[in-house]
XYZ file of C-alpha atoms in Angstrom:
647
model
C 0.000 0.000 0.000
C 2.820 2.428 0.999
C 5.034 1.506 -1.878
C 2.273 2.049 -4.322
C 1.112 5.357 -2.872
C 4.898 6.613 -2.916
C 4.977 5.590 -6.744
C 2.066 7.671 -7.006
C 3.582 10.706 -5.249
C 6.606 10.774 -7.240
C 4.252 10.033 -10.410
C 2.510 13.099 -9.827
C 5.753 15.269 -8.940
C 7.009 14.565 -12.505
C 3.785 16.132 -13.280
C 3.415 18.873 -11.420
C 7.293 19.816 -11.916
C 6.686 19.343 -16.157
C 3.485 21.877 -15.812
C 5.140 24.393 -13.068
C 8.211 24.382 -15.847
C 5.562 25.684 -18.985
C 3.864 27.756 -16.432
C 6.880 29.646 -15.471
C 7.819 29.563 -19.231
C 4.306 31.317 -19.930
C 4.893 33.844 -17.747
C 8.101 34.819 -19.117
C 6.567 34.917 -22.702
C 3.402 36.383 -22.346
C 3.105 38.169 -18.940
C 0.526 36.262 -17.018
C -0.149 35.740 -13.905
C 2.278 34.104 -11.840
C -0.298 32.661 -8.961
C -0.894 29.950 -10.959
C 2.670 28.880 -11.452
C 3.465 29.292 -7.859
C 0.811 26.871 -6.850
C 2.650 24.803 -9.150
C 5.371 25.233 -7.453
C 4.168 24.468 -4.380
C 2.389 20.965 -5.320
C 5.633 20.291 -6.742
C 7.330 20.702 -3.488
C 4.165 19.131 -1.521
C 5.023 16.299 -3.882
C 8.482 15.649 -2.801
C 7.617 16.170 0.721
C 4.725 13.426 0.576
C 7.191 10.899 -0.906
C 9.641 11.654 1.525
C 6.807 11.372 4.589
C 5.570 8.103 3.098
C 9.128 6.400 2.895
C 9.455 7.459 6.407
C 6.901 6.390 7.447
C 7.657 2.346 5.869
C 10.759 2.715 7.337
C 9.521 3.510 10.943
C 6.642 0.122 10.412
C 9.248 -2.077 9.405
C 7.222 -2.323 5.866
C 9.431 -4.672 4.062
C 7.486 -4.893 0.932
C 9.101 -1.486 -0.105
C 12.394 -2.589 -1.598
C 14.426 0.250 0.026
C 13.198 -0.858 3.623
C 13.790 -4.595 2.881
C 17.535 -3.216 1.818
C 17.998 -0.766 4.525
C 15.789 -1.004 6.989
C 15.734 -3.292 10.555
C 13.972 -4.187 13.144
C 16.967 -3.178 15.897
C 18.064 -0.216 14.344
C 17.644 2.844 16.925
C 15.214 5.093 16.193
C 17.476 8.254 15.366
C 19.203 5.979 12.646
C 15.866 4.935 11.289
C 15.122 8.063 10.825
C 18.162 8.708 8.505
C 17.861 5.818 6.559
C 16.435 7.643 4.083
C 19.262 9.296 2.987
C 21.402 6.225 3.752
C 21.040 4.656 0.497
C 20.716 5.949 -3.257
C 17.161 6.135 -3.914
C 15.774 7.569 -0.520
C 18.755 10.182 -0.785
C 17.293 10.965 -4.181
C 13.887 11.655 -2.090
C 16.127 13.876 -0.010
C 17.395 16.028 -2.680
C 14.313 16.249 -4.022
C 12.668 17.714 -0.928
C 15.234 20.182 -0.972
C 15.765 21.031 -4.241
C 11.939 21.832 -4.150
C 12.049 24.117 -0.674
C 14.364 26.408 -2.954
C 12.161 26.339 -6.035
C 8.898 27.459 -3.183
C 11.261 30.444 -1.821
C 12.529 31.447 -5.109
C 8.882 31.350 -6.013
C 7.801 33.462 -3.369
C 10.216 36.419 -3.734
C 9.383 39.254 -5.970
C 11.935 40.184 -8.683
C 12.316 41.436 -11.942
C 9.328 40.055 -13.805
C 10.928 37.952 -16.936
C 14.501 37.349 -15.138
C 12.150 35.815 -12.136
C 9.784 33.953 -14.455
C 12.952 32.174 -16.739
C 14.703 31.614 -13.650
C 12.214 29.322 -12.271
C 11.996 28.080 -15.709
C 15.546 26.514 -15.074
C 14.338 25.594 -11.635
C 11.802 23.673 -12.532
C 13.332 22.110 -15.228
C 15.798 20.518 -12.968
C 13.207 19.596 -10.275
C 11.257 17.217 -13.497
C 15.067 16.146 -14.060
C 15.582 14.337 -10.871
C 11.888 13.133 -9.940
C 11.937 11.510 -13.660
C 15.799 9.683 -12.317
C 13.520 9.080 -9.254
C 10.353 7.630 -10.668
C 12.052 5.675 -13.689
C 15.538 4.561 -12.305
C 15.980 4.985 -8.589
C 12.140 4.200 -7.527
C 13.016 3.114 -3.246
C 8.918 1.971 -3.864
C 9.163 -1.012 -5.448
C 7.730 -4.146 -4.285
C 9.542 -6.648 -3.042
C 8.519 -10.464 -3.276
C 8.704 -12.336 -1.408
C 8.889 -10.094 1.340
C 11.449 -10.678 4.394
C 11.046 -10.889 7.673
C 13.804 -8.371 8.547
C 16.216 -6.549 7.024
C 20.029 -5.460 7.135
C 19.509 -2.038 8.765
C 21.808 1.304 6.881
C 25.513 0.387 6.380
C 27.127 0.138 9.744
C 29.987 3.115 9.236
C 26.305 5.267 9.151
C 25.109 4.227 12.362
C 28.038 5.075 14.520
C 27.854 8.947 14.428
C 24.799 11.552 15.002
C 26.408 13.778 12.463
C 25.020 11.277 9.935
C 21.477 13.221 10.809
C 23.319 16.695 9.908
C 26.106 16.001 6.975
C 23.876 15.076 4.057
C 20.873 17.716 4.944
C 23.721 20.367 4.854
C 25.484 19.461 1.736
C 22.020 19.053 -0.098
C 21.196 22.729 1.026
C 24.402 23.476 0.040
C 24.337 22.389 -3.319
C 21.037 22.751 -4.095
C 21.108 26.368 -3.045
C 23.637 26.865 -5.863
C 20.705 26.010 -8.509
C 19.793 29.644 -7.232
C 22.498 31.850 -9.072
C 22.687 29.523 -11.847
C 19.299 29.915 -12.942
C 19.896 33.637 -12.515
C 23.221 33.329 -15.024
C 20.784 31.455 -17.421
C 17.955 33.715 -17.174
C 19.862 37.000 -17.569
C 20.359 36.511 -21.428
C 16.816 35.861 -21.677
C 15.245 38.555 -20.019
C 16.763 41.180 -21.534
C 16.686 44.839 -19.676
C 15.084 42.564 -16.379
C 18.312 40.957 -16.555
C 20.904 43.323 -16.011
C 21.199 43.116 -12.585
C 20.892 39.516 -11.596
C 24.651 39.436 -9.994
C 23.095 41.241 -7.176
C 19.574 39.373 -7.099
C 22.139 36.129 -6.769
C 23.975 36.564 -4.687
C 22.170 36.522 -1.108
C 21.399 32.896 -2.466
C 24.863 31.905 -3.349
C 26.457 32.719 0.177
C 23.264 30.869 1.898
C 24.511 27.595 -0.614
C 27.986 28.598 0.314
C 27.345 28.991 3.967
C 25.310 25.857 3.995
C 28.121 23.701 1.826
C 31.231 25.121 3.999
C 29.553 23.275 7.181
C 28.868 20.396 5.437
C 32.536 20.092 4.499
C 33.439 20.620 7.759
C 30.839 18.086 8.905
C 32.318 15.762 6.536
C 35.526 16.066 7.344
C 34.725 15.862 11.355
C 32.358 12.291 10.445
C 35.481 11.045 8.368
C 38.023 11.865 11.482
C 35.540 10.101 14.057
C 34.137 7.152 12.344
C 36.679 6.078 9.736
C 39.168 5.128 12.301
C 41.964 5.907 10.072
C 42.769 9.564 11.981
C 42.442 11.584 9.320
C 40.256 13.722 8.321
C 40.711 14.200 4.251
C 41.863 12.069 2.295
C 41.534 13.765 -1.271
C 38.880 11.090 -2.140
C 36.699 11.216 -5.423
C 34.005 12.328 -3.677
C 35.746 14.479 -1.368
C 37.129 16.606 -4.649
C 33.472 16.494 -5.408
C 32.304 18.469 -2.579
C 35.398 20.719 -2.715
C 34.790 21.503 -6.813
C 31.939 23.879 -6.709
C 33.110 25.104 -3.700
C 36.607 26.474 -4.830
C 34.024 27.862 -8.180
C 31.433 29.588 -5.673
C 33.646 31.183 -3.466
C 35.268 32.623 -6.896
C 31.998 34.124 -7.507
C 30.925 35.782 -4.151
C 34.637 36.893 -4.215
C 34.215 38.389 -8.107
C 31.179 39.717 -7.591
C 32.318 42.256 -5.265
C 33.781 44.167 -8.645
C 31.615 45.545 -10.816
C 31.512 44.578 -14.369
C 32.717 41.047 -15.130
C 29.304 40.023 -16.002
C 30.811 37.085 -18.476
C 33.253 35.636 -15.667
C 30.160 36.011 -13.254
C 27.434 34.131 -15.515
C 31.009 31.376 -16.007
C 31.305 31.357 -12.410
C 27.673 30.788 -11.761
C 27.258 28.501 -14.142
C 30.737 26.462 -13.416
C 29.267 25.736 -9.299
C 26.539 24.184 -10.339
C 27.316 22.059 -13.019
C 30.243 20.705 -10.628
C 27.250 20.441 -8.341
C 25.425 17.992 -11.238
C 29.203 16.356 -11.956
C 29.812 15.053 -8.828
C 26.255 14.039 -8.492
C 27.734 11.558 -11.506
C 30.005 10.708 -9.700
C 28.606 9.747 -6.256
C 25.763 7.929 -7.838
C 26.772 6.064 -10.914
C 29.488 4.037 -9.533
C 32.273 5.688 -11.317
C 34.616 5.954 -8.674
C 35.478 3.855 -5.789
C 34.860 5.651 -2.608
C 33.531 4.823 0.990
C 31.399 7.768 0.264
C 29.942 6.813 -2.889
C 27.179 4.551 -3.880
C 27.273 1.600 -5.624
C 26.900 0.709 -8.796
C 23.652 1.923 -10.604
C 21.580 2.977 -13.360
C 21.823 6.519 -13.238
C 25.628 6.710 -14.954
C 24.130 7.403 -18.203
C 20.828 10.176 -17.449
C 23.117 12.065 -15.320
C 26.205 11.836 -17.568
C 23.966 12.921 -20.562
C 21.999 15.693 -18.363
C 25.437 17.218 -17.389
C 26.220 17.128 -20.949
C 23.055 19.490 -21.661
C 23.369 21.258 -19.184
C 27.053 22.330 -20.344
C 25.665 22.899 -23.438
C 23.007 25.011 -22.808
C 25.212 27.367 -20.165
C 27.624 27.707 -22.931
C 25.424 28.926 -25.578
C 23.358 31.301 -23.022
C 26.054 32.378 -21.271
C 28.678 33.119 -24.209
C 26.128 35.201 -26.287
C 26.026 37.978 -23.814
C 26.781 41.332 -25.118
C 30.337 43.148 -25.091
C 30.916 44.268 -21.234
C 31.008 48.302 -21.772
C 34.678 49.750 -21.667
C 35.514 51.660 -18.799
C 36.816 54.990 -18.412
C 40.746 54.908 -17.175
C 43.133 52.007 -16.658
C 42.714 50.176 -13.332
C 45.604 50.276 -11.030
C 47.789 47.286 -10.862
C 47.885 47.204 -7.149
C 44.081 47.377 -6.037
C 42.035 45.437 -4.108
C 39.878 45.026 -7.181
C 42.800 43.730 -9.008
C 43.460 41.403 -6.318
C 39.674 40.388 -6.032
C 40.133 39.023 -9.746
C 43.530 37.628 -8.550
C 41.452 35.540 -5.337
C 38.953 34.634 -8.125
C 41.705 33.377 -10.607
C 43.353 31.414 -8.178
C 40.678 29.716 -6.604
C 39.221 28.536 -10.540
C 42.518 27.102 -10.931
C 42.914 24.988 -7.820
C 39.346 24.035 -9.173
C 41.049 22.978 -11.887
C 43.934 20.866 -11.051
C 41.617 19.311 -8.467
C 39.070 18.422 -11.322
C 42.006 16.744 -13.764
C 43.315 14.413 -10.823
C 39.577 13.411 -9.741
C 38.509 12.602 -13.205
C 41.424 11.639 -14.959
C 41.493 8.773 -13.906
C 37.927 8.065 -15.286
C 39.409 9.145 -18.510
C 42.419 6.706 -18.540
C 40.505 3.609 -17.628
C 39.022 2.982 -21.031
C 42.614 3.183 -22.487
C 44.608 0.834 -19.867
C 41.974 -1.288 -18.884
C 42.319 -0.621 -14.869
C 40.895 1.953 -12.493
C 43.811 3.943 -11.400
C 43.341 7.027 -8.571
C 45.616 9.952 -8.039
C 47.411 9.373 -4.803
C 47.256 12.488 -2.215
C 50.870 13.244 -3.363
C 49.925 14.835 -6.585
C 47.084 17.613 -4.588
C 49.822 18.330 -1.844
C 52.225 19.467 -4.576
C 49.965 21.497 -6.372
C 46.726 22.467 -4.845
C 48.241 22.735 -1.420
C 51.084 25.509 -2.886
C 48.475 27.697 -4.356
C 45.846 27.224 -1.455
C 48.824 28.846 0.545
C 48.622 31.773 -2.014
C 45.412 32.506 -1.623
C 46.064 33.066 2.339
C 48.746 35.530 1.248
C 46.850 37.184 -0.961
C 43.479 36.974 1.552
C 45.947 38.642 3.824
C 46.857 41.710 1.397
C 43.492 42.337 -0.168
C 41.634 44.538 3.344
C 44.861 46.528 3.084
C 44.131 48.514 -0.332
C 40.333 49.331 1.092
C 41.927 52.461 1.762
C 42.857 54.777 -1.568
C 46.276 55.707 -0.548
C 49.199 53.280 -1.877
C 51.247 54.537 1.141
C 49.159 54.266 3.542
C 48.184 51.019 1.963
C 51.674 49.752 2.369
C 52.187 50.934 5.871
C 49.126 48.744 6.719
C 50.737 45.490 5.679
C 53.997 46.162 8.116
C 52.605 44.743 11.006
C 50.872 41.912 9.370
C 54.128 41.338 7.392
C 56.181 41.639 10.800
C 53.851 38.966 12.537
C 54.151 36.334 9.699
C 57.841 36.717 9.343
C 58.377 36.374 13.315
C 55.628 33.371 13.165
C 58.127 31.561 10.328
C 61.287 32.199 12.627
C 60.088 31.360 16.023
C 58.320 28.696 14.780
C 61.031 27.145 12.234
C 63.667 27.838 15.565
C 61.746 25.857 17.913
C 60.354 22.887 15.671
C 61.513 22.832 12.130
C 57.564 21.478 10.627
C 58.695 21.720 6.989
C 58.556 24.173 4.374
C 54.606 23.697 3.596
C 53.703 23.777 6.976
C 56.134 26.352 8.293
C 54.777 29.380 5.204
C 50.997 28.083 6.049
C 51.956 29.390 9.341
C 53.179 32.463 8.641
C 50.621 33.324 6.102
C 48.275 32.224 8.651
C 49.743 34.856 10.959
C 49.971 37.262 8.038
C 45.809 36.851 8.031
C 45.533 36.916 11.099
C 47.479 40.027 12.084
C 45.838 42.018 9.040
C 42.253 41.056 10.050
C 42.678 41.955 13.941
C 43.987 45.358 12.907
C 41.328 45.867 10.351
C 38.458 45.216 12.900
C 40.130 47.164 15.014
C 39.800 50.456 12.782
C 36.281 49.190 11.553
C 34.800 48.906 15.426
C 36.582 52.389 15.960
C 34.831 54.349 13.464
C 31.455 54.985 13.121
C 29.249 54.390 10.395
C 28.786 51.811 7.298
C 32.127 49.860 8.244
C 30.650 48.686 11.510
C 27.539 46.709 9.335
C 27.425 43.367 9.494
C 27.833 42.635 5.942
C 31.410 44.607 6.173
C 32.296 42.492 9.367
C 31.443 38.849 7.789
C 34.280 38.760 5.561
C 36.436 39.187 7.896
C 34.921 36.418 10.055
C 34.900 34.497 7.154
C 38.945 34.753 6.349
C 39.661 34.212 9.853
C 38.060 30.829 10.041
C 39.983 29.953 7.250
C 42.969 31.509 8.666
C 42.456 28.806 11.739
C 41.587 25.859 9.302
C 45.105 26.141 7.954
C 46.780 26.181 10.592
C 44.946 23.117 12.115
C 45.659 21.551 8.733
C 48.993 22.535 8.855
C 49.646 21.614 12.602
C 48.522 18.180 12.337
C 49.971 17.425 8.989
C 53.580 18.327 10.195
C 53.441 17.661 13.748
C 50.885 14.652 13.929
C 52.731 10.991 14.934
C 51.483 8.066 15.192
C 52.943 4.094 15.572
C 50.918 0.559 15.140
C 51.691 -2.356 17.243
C 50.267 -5.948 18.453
C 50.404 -5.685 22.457
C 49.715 -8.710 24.530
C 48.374 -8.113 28.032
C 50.545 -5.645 30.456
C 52.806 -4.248 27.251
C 52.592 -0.546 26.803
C 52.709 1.472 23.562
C 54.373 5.028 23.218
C 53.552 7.943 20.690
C 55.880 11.095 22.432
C 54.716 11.591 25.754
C 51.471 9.545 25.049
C 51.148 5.778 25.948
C 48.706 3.151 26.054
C 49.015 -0.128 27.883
C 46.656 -3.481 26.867
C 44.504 -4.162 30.306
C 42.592 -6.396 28.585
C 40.245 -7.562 26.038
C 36.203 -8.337 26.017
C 33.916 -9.638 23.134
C 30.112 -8.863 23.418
C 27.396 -10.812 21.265
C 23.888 -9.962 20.622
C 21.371 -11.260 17.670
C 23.420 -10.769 14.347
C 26.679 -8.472 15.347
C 29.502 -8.662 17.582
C 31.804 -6.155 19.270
C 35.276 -6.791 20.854
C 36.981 -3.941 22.640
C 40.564 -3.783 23.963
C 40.122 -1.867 27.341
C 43.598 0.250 27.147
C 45.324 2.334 30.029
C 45.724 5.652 28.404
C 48.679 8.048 30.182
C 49.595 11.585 28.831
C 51.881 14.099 30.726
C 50.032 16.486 32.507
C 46.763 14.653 32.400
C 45.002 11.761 34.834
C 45.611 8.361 33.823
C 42.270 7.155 32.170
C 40.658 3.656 30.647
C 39.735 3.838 27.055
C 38.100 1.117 25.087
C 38.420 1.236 21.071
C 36.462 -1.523 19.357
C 35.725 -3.514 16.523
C 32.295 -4.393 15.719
C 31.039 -6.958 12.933
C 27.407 -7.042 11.605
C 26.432 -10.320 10.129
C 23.351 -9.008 7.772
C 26.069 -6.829 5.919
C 28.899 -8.799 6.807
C 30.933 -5.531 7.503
C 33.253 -4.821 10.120
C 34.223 -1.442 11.214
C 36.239 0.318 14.063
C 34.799 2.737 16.328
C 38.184 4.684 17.582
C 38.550 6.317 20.948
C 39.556 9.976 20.827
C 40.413 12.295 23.691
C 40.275 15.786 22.538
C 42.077 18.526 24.025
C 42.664 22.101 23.992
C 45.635 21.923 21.832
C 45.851 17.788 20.384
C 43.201 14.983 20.401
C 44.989 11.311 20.893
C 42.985 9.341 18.834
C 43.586 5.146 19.493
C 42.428 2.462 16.865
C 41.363 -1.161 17.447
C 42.936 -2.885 14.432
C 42.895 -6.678 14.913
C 42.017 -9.223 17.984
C 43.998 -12.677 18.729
C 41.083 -15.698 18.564
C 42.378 -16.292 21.942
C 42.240 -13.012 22.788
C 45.440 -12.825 24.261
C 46.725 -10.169 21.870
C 45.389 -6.890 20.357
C 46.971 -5.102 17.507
C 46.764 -0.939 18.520
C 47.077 2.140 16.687
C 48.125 5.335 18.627
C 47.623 8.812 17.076
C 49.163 11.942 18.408
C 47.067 14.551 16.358
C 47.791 18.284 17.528
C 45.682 21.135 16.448
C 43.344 19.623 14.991
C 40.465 21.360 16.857
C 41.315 24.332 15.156
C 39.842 22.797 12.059
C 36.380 22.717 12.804
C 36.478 25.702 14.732
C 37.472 27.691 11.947
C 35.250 25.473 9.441
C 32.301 26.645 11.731
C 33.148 30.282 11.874
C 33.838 30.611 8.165
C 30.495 28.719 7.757
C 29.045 31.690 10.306
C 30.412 34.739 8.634
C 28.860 33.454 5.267
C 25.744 33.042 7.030
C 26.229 36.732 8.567
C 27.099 38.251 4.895
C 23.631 36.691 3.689
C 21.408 38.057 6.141
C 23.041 41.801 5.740
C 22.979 41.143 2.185
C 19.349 39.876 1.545
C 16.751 42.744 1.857
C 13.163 41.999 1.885
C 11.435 42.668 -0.941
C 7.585 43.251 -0.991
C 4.747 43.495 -3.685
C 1.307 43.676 -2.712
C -0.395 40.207 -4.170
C -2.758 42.331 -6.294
C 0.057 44.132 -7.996
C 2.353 40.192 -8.619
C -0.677 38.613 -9.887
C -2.554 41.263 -12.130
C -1.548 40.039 -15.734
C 0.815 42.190 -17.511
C 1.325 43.154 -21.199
C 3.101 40.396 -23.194
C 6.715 42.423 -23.200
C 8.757 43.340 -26.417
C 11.085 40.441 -27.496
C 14.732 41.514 -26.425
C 17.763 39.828 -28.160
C 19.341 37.027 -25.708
C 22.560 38.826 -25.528
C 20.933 42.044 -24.521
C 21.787 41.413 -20.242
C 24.915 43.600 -19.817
């Protein structure tokens, strides 16, 4: 019964997202009334959320005649996790996005803007909404019937039921690519609407730093599951799926940065354009089984749609978007040394780390069908040349609040102290530890950041006026969370140690002034899974000696094993101890010690940079009102206006 109503539901979301689409494609062409296409809209959206409720709601009655419970559902899984089973797995996740994707299309509905650069918009919109409930309905259906039907089933995959940021991650990277759909409808729409169009950098962006806000903590969520769960003590490993997080987020950072210059429309509408269609690629690749990844899904039958809908899509943005009209020249020659110049500079830089991040994630996809075997590109290749330029980016993050002011002197004189701080930061530093060259200039142009950004606030909070607003004061949250990622990412890539050994009882391992000794070792057994856990005296200078107990733990219904590490965070290092192997006779245990130092610094700074793009949307976004009588009255069918007319 639930299975067939959810076929239903996502039967009559293709639907309603094909009508909304030549709705919103009416009201563009012949000025009608746009009450009609919201309500589209919004059953559109009601759509999504119905499927959604309904595969919730097999999941929490254990209804395994719906193929996606009988797969991923269980009778012992906690509640919490049974919850978030439906993004667990490919085809409720695709319920997920959908719900999302349409809770952007009902806002975007809702605001008033220019009338055709609004109504083409949600053309594009909606066109992608009847995209991904057709993958839904036709090749990722989680309603199908299963016969005969089990008495149980497996329950999610057991790495996703050992964290509560499994509730949190997926939500926020949905909303944070999703959101992008925002601006790139805008870049599309701009061609189209002629005179509407001319200003739809600014109508953008509010929804490009809520996406950007959004995707930053879901990173950073990412990256905190990975370090947690994974056992492994890391927290990025360059994965496929990793990059394809990171892609449109290097592309839409490059736009909010750009779009603080005026002019540019071109590189905007590329920029735009380029997020989101990173945001479609590494849909590809998460969901068609083209790259191996603990993140990824298996093998399915999406590969092909999505491949060929990327393909379109690229298509289309390039034809739209390259038959804009000559940018006006401007009077005078812009000064070398500008913080405009060095906007473009931040923008150039990040599109190319975008770059040489895209060649090693999909190279090799391209080299497979040539030698026969999947290759990967180790982390080796990103630390030589993403890492470098990342490190550029700080300098030059560093340099840019310097040249607000007009005066090159005075300019210059700002940058002394900043300059001073990051040069002592590389000697002390480089006197008293000797990290490396990578790590030791990520230190100094962290304290080049840093410095700058203190002393900036400082003028900013003593003046009165525009440069206390929030919007002028979220940038510079923003750099300085990123100023505190590197250095976390720095301090635990140069000073992090770690050793692996097999203890028997009463032995001791030692990682610097960190040690563990083997107390012992207990197995637990319950209906279909088994945990064994090495209880492990854990001594650190300075600290109270504590028990810790890392485990192993084996479900039979997936026949998976994972580790469940035990990590004591501190204000300055978390130790971080791995289970890796048991004796049958328990009499040994094979340990993993990490010494990781500074590594709290990464998600503190992940969650402030996430906050100060949250701040910069909120001053950014001002409400805009219409009385109802005035957005639905019908207006004259408007004069046609050559695509390339949007300047």
């Amino acid at each position: 019964m639930l299975g067939d109503l959810g076929t239903a539901g996502l039967a009559v979301g293709l639907s309603c997202a094909t009508l909304t689409a030549l709705l919103w494609l009416r009201v563009a062409l012949f000025g009608a009334a746009v009450r009609t296409a919201r309500r589209g809209t919004a059953a559109t959206l009601a759509a999504a959320a119905l499927a959604c409720a309904l595969l919730e709601t097999a999941l929490l009655r254990h209804d395994f005649s719906v193929r996606f419970v009988a797969e991923n559902g269980g009778r012992d899984v906690p509640l919490y996790y049974t919850l978030t089973s439906l993004w667990s797995a490919l085809d409720g996740s695709l319920l997920l996005w959908l719900l999302v994707l349409g809770g952007y299309a009902a806002l975007l509905a809702r605001r008033a803007y220019p009338p055709r650069l609004h109504a083409y918009a949600m053309v594009v919109v909606s066109v992608v909404m009847m995209f991904f409930f057709a993958l839904s309905t036709f090749a990722a259906n989680p309603f199908r019937a299963v016969n005969p039907v089990p008495a149980d089933g497996p329950g999610p995959n057991p790495l996703l039921q050992q964290h509560p940021a499994m509730g949190v991650h997926p939500p926020l990277l949905y909303a944070g690519y999703l959101g992008l759909v925002v601006p790139f409808a805008f870049a599309l729409a701009a061609p189209l609407a002629g005179r509407d169009g001319a200003r739809w950098v600014r109508t953008a962006r509010p929804w490009a730093l809520v996406a950007w806000a959004a995707l930053t903590a879901g990173i950073g969520m990412g990256a905190w599951w990975s370090y947690a769960v994974l056992g492994w003590g890391g927290y990025w490993a360059w994965d496929p799926v990793e990059n394809a997080s990171l892609l449109p987020w290097l592309t839409a950072t490059a736009f909010l940065h750009t779009t603080l210059v005026r002019g540019r429309v071109a590189w905007h509408g590329a920029l735009a354009c380029a997020s989101f269609l990173l945001v479609l690629l590494g849909t590809f690749l998460t969901r068609s089984g083209a790259v191996a990844s603990v993140h990824a899904f298996t093998d399915s039958p999406l590969g092909p749609m999505l491949l060929g809908f990327v393909l379109l899509a690229v298509v289309v943005s390039a034809v739209l978007t390259g038959r804009r009209a000559p940018e006006p020249a401007r009077a005078g020659r812009p000064r070398a040394l500008s913080r405009a110049t060095l906007v473009l500079v931040h923008g150039v830089l990040l599109v190319t780390i975008a770059a040489v991040v895209l060649i090693g994630t999909i190279l090799p996809l391209l080299t497979a069908p040539l030698t026969g075997t999947r290759s990967s590109v180790g982390p080796a290749y990103y630390q030589r040349t993403a890492v470098p330029l990342a490190v550029v980016v700080l300098l030059v993050m560093g340099v840019t609040p310097a040249l607000r002011v007009r005066d090159r002197s005075a300019a210059l004189w700002r940058l002394v102290v900043p300059a001073a701080a990051g040069l002592g930061t590389v000697a002390l530093v480089g006197l008293l530890s000797r990290p490396g060259p990578a790590a030791l200039t990520a230190f100094g142009a962290a304290a080049f950041v840093l410095t700058g950004l203190a002393g900036d606030l400082a003028q900013r909070l003593g003046r009165p006026g525009p440069h206390r607003r929030p919007a002028r004061l979220a940038g510079l949250v923003a750099h300085a969370g990123l100023a505190l990622v590197a250095v976390g990412v720095a301090g635990s890539s140069a000073y992090g140690r770690d050793a692996e050994r097999t203890l028997r009882v009463g032995e001791t391992l030692r990682v610097s002034d960190v040690a563990v000794r083997l107390i012992g070792v207990d197995r637990t057994g319950g209906s279909g899974s088994m945990a064994v856990r090495a209880r492990l005296a854990l001594t650190a200078s300075g600290r109270p000696d504590r028990t810790i107990t890392p485990a192993l733990r084996y479900q039979a219904a997936r026949d998976a094993a994972v580790t469940v590490p035990a990590i004591g965070t501190g204000p300055l290092r978390d130790t971080y101890v791995t289970l890796l192997a048991v004796a049958e006779d328990s009499g040994t245990a094979t340990v993993r010690l990490a010494v990781n130092p500074l590594v709290g610094l990464i998600w503190a700074g992940g969650a402030l940079t996430a906050a100060g793009g949250l701040l910069a949307a909120a001053a950014t976004a001002r409400p805009r009102t219409r009385a109802a009588s005035r957005a639905d009255r019908p207006r004259p069918a408007p004069v046609a206006a050559a695509p390339g007319a949007a300047t």
